[in-house]
């Protein structure tokens, strides 16, 4: 259906602007309602999004802090609710859906949809999406990386009524909640999200009383047309052409080593843009698959980053075409496991960053760190009244270096920039954990003329608990965060654990589930920084000196990665001085040897690592080699893939 209207029917500019901003404000008010009424700590830390839709389910407005991962999926789930309940909807109805195969993300993202009426006329919908910290399945938190299908993941909610004409459907809600590990919080969050949808309903009905139904409906159409026209004009002003790249998921757990490619070809022709995923890997035997709705959202979120001034609604989607091979890692179908969709999601986003960086070099940005989830659950011996705890945490990290500017330090992931960094005190209050270390991680930023942003290191101890298990959902342990235009990678992701009865920590890596943990166990994990932009040997030596003084970079890595030699004037006062003659000499030596280092036989690199002569940063940044970071075993196929990427993004730009 063509939503465009004749110029003679259009709103006057003042009314248009008032309605456009009122629609967005109504969604922002939904967020404020959720923050004040939600039960779960996860939603309180802004793992939620809201939207306003027209009567056909098209998105009219998103909120200003809605997280990127949801923005391109909410219209799909609204349309699925319409498909099921069309002709049966009543004022006061609220429906629930979490179905990834109907355009959602993963089962934990539960959406509540409310039809908005003016008298008997359906004029739109409000939708509230919140991440529920547990939705059943085989492990606490509902993230079992070994799951191959949805039956081990969580409860799948196809469209269902939770409120009928304003009356709460206790039986349906309780059936859903009792299939989770925290039913009380689930019921509380249902009421919170339903209340949020009522806020938007109230605001839209207020606008109808003030401006009239026809004007409001016209405004809903025009805000979508406005965004469509703006994006079409900007695309049409760009040269036609094709760009392509590839990024990787670390592995398929059932098939040994070797990274999983996600290939994208982007084509601009006239005022349309196509993203073709031909050549991407088939679905894998893990939860790291993406259903079509999530893939669409990743494309939108990645592209929208380069159009930051425009509001986001369905008008943005009208000129985008996506081609994804069936049964691929970016187009999974029921019942393939998809809870870990965020791993392909962020690869798609960063690949799109890379391609658009070539089109808009003034906005170029290297790869950002990968979001990670740590989940633990068991019996909390501190709280007899609420014995089951659900610890669900993510950490900030670094974004990629930019053209003319360093990357953002300690920032929430591109997957969800609206997320908050969870406060330690809140987590310690609701879970039997204690934080013993949480700081910016030295040397985590990918070196470059413009370095990536820095990541963090966090270490925690499990307190009084029983029957606790832990899962870690992450990636980029092998497909390490990459630099562009000659920039260097960041560092491998992964988690280490030290048992209370042991002195040494054990590296568990980035992918495991249902791992038993006990009182007194200490677990530590870093988050990577962003990739570097530009040749690190071209970075201003004084900027490197300042980074060392600020503890972003160590003296050792200043020399190895940047070729900068510093004199330590006063360690206590963090005063250093650049030794320019020594720096010029060292940079010359690095320039003369670095291509040879990057192509050194990989088994020789592995031997140096096993002997303790080099560390993981040397292996990744200097020798472009990926190992089992616990044993030092060479990952031959993975290294070959990583080296191809390193040559293309980094070595080929060195002069």
PDB file of N, CA, C and O in Angstrom, residues 355-387:
ATOM      1  N   UNK A 355      31.544  -0.877   5.361  1.00  0.00           N
ATOM      2  CA  UNK A 355      31.183  -0.506   3.995  1.00  0.00           C
ATOM      3  C   UNK A 355      30.778   0.959   3.898  1.00  0.00           C
ATOM      4  O   UNK A 355      31.191   1.668   2.971  1.00  0.00           O
ATOM      5  N   UNK A 356      29.989   1.426   4.852  1.00  0.00           N
ATOM      6  CA  UNK A 356      29.586   2.835   4.819  1.00  0.00           C
ATOM      7  C   UNK A 356      30.765   3.758   5.105  1.00  0.00           C
ATOM      8  O   UNK A 356      30.772   4.921   4.686  1.00  0.00           O
ATOM      9  N   UNK A 357      31.787   3.256   5.804  1.00  0.00           N
ATOM     10  CA  UNK A 357      32.990   4.060   6.033  1.00  0.00           C
ATOM     11  C   UNK A 357      33.706   4.358   4.727  1.00  0.00           C
ATOM     12  O   UNK A 357      34.385   5.387   4.602  1.00  0.00           O
ATOM     13  N   UNK A 358      33.568   3.469   3.759  1.00  0.00           N
ATOM     14  CA  UNK A 358      34.176   3.716   2.450  1.00  0.00           C
ATOM     15  C   UNK A 358      33.363   4.736   1.655  1.00  0.00           C
ATOM     16  O   UNK A 358      33.916   5.504   0.868  1.00  0.00           O
ATOM     17  N   UNK A 359      32.058   4.762   1.886  1.00  0.00           N
ATOM     18  CA  UNK A 359      31.196   5.703   1.178  1.00  0.00           C
ATOM     19  C   UNK A 359      31.256   7.091   1.828  1.00  0.00           C
ATOM     20  O   UNK A 359      31.263   8.113   1.145  1.00  0.00           O
ATOM     21  N   UNK A 360      31.293   7.108   3.157  1.00  0.00           N
ATOM     22  CA  UNK A 360      31.351   8.352   3.920  1.00  0.00           C
ATOM     23  C   UNK A 360      32.609   8.352   4.790  1.00  0.00           C
ATOM     24  O   UNK A 360      32.543   8.144   6.003  1.00  0.00           O
ATOM     25  N   UNK A 361      33.787   8.541   4.190  1.00  0.00           N
ATOM     26  CA  UNK A 361      35.028   8.420   4.958  1.00  0.00           C
ATOM     27  C   UNK A 361      35.152   9.410   6.108  1.00  0.00           C
ATOM     28  O   UNK A 361      35.881   9.151   7.079  1.00  0.00           O
ATOM     29  N   UNK A 362      34.442  10.530   6.036  1.00  0.00           N
ATOM     30  CA  UNK A 362      34.493  11.481   7.145  1.00  0.00           C
ATOM     31  C   UNK A 362      33.832  10.921   8.398  1.00  0.00           C
ATOM     32  O   UNK A 362      34.101  11.399   9.510  1.00  0.00           O
ATOM     33  N   UNK A 363      32.975   9.894   8.238  1.00  0.00           N
ATOM     34  CA  UNK A 363      32.317   9.253   9.379  1.00  0.00           C
ATOM     35  C   UNK A 363      32.847   7.853   9.637  1.00  0.00           C
ATOM     36  O   UNK A 363      32.230   7.080  10.380  1.00  0.00           O
ATOM     37  N   UNK A 364      34.006   7.519   9.041  1.00  0.00           N
ATOM     38  CA  UNK A 364      34.522   6.151   9.115  1.00  0.00           C
ATOM     39  C   UNK A 364      34.768   5.726  10.557  1.00  0.00           C
ATOM     40  O   UNK A 364      35.185   6.514  11.405  1.00  0.00           O
ATOM     41  N   UNK A 365      34.525   4.437  10.809  1.00  0.00           N
ATOM     42  CA  UNK A 365      34.702   3.888  12.155  1.00  0.00           C
ATOM     43  C   UNK A 365      35.127   2.428  12.042  1.00  0.00           C
ATOM     44  O   UNK A 365      34.618   1.683  11.201  1.00  0.00           O
ATOM     45  N   UNK A 366      36.085   2.031  12.879  1.00  0.00           N
ATOM     46  CA  UNK A 366      36.547   0.647  12.914  1.00  0.00           C
ATOM     47  C   UNK A 366      35.596  -0.194  13.761  1.00  0.00           C
ATOM     48  O   UNK A 366      34.606   0.298  14.316  1.00  0.00           O
ATOM     49  N   UNK A 367      35.918  -1.469  13.883  1.00  0.00           N
ATOM     50  CA  UNK A 367      35.049  -2.433  14.564  1.00  0.00           C
ATOM     51  C   UNK A 367      34.919  -2.115  16.048  1.00  0.00           C
ATOM     52  O   UNK A 367      35.891  -1.758  16.724  1.00  0.00           O
ATOM     53  N   UNK A 368      33.713  -2.256  16.571  1.00  0.00           N
ATOM     54  CA  UNK A 368      33.451  -2.079  17.998  1.00  0.00           C
ATOM     55  C   UNK A 368      33.542  -3.428  18.710  1.00  0.00           C
ATOM     56  O   UNK A 368      33.439  -4.489  18.096  1.00  0.00           O
ATOM     57  N   UNK A 369      33.720  -3.378  20.026  1.00  0.00           N
ATOM     58  CA  UNK A 369      33.760  -4.609  20.818  1.00  0.00           C
ATOM     59  C   UNK A 369      32.429  -5.343  20.737  1.00  0.00           C
ATOM     60  O   UNK A 369      31.405  -4.781  20.353  1.00  0.00           O
ATOM     61  N   UNK A 370      32.453  -6.605  21.109  1.00  0.00           N
ATOM     62  CA  UNK A 370      31.268  -7.461  21.044  1.00  0.00           C
ATOM     63  C   UNK A 370      30.598  -7.534  22.418  1.00  0.00           C
ATOM     64  O   UNK A 370      31.256  -7.803  23.421  1.00  0.00           O
ATOM     65  N   UNK A 371      29.305  -7.301  22.445  1.00  0.00           N
ATOM     66  CA  UNK A 371      28.558  -7.445  23.690  1.00  0.00           C
ATOM     67  C   UNK A 371      28.699  -8.856  24.239  1.00  0.00           C
ATOM     68  O   UNK A 371      28.745  -9.831  23.494  1.00  0.00           O
ATOM     69  N   UNK A 372      28.795  -8.960  25.567  1.00  0.00           N
ATOM     70  CA  UNK A 372      28.867 -10.268  26.207  1.00  0.00           C
ATOM     71  C   UNK A 372      27.851 -10.311  27.342  1.00  0.00           C
ATOM     72  O   UNK A 372      27.529  -9.288  27.946  1.00  0.00           O
ATOM     73  N   UNK A 373      27.342 -11.511  27.590  1.00  0.00           N
ATOM     74  CA  UNK A 373      26.385 -11.735  28.664  1.00  0.00           C
ATOM     75  C   UNK A 373      26.959 -12.778  29.622  1.00  0.00           C
ATOM     76  O   UNK A 373      27.370 -13.861  29.198  1.00  0.00           O
ATOM     77  N   UNK A 374      26.960 -12.455  30.889  1.00  0.00           N
ATOM     78  CA  UNK A 374      27.291 -13.434  31.919  1.00  0.00           C
ATOM     79  C   UNK A 374      26.016 -13.737  32.688  1.00  0.00           C
ATOM     80  O   UNK A 374      25.358 -12.824  33.205  1.00  0.00           O
ATOM     81  N   UNK A 375      25.665 -15.018  32.752  1.00  0.00           N
ATOM     82  CA  UNK A 375      24.445 -15.430  33.437  1.00  0.00           C
ATOM     83  C   UNK A 375      24.779 -16.505  34.454  1.00  0.00           C
ATOM     84  O   UNK A 375      25.526 -17.447  34.160  1.00  0.00           O
ATOM     85  N   UNK A 376      24.261 -16.352  35.651  1.00  0.00           N
ATOM     86  CA  UNK A 376      24.416 -17.377  36.676  1.00  0.00           C
ATOM     87  C   UNK A 376      23.110 -17.483  37.445  1.00  0.00           C
ATOM     88  O   UNK A 376      22.391 -16.497  37.618  1.00  0.00           O
ATOM     89  N   UNK A 377      22.806 -18.675  37.882  1.00  0.00           N
ATOM     90  CA  UNK A 377      21.581 -18.880  38.644  1.00  0.00           C
ATOM     91  C   UNK A 377      21.733 -20.040  39.596  1.00  0.00           C
ATOM     92  O   UNK A 377      22.554 -20.938  39.379  1.00  0.00           O
ATOM     93  N   UNK A 378      20.977 -19.997  40.652  1.00  0.00           N
ATOM     94  CA  UNK A 378      21.015 -21.048  41.657  1.00  0.00           C
ATOM     95  C   UNK A 378      20.230 -20.615  42.872  1.00  0.00           C
ATOM     96  O   UNK A 378      19.348 -19.755  42.787  1.00  0.00           O
ATOM     97  N   UNK A 379      20.574 -21.196  44.025  1.00  0.00           N
ATOM     98  CA  UNK A 379      19.886 -20.853  45.270  1.00  0.00           C
ATOM     99  C   UNK A 379      20.690 -19.797  46.015  1.00  0.00           C
ATOM    100  O   UNK A 379      21.881 -19.964  46.282  1.00  0.00           O
ATOM    101  N   UNK A 380      20.022 -18.714  46.365  1.00  0.00           N
ATOM    102  CA  UNK A 380      20.636 -17.630  47.117  1.00  0.00           C
ATOM    103  C   UNK A 380      20.401 -17.882  48.606  1.00  0.00           C
ATOM    104  O   UNK A 380      19.283 -17.718  49.107  1.00  0.00           O
ATOM    105  N   UNK A 381      21.444 -18.303  49.307  1.00  0.00           N
ATOM    106  CA  UNK A 381      21.300 -18.656  50.722  1.00  0.00           C
ATOM    107  C   UNK A 381      21.102 -17.431  51.607  1.00  0.00           C
ATOM    108  O   UNK A 381      20.782 -17.580  52.793  1.00  0.00           O
ATOM    109  N   UNK A 382      21.264 -16.246  51.065  1.00  0.00           N
ATOM    110  CA  UNK A 382      21.034 -15.026  51.850  1.00  0.00           C
ATOM    111  C   UNK A 382      19.554 -14.702  51.965  1.00  0.00           C
ATOM    112  O   UNK A 382      19.156 -13.925  52.841  1.00  0.00           O
ATOM    113  N   UNK A 383      18.729 -15.228  51.051  1.00  0.00           N
ATOM    114  CA  UNK A 383      17.347 -14.782  50.941  1.00  0.00           C
ATOM    115  C   UNK A 383      16.382 -15.960  50.921  1.00  0.00           C
ATOM    116  O   UNK A 383      15.973 -16.415  49.840  1.00  0.00           O
ATOM    117  N   UNK A 384      16.000 -16.484  52.078  1.00  0.00           N
ATOM    118  CA  UNK A 384      15.050 -17.611  52.108  1.00  0.00           C
ATOM    119  C   UNK A 384      13.719 -17.287  51.443  1.00  0.00           C
ATOM    120  O   UNK A 384      13.067 -18.170  50.883  1.00  0.00           O
ATOM    121  N   UNK A 385      13.331 -16.003  51.473  1.00  0.00           N
ATOM    122  CA  UNK A 385      12.035 -15.637  50.906  1.00  0.00           C
ATOM    123  C   UNK A 385      12.062 -15.624  49.379  1.00  0.00           C
ATOM    124  O   UNK A 385      11.024 -15.688  48.736  1.00  0.00           O
ATOM    125  N   UNK A 386      13.254 -15.509  48.793  1.00  0.00           N
ATOM    126  CA  UNK A 386      13.394 -15.549  47.337  1.00  0.00           C
ATOM    127  C   UNK A 386      14.635 -16.380  47.018  1.00  0.00           C
ATOM    128  O   UNK A 386      15.680 -15.850  46.678  1.00  0.00           O
ATOM    129  N   UNK A 387      14.525 -17.682  47.138  1.00  0.00           N
ATOM    130  CA  UNK A 387      15.727 -18.522  47.115  1.00  0.00           C
ATOM    131  C   UNK A 387      16.434 -18.595  45.775  1.00  0.00           C
ATOM    132  O   UNK A 387      17.634 -18.821  45.717  1.00  0.00           O
TER     133      UNK A 387
END
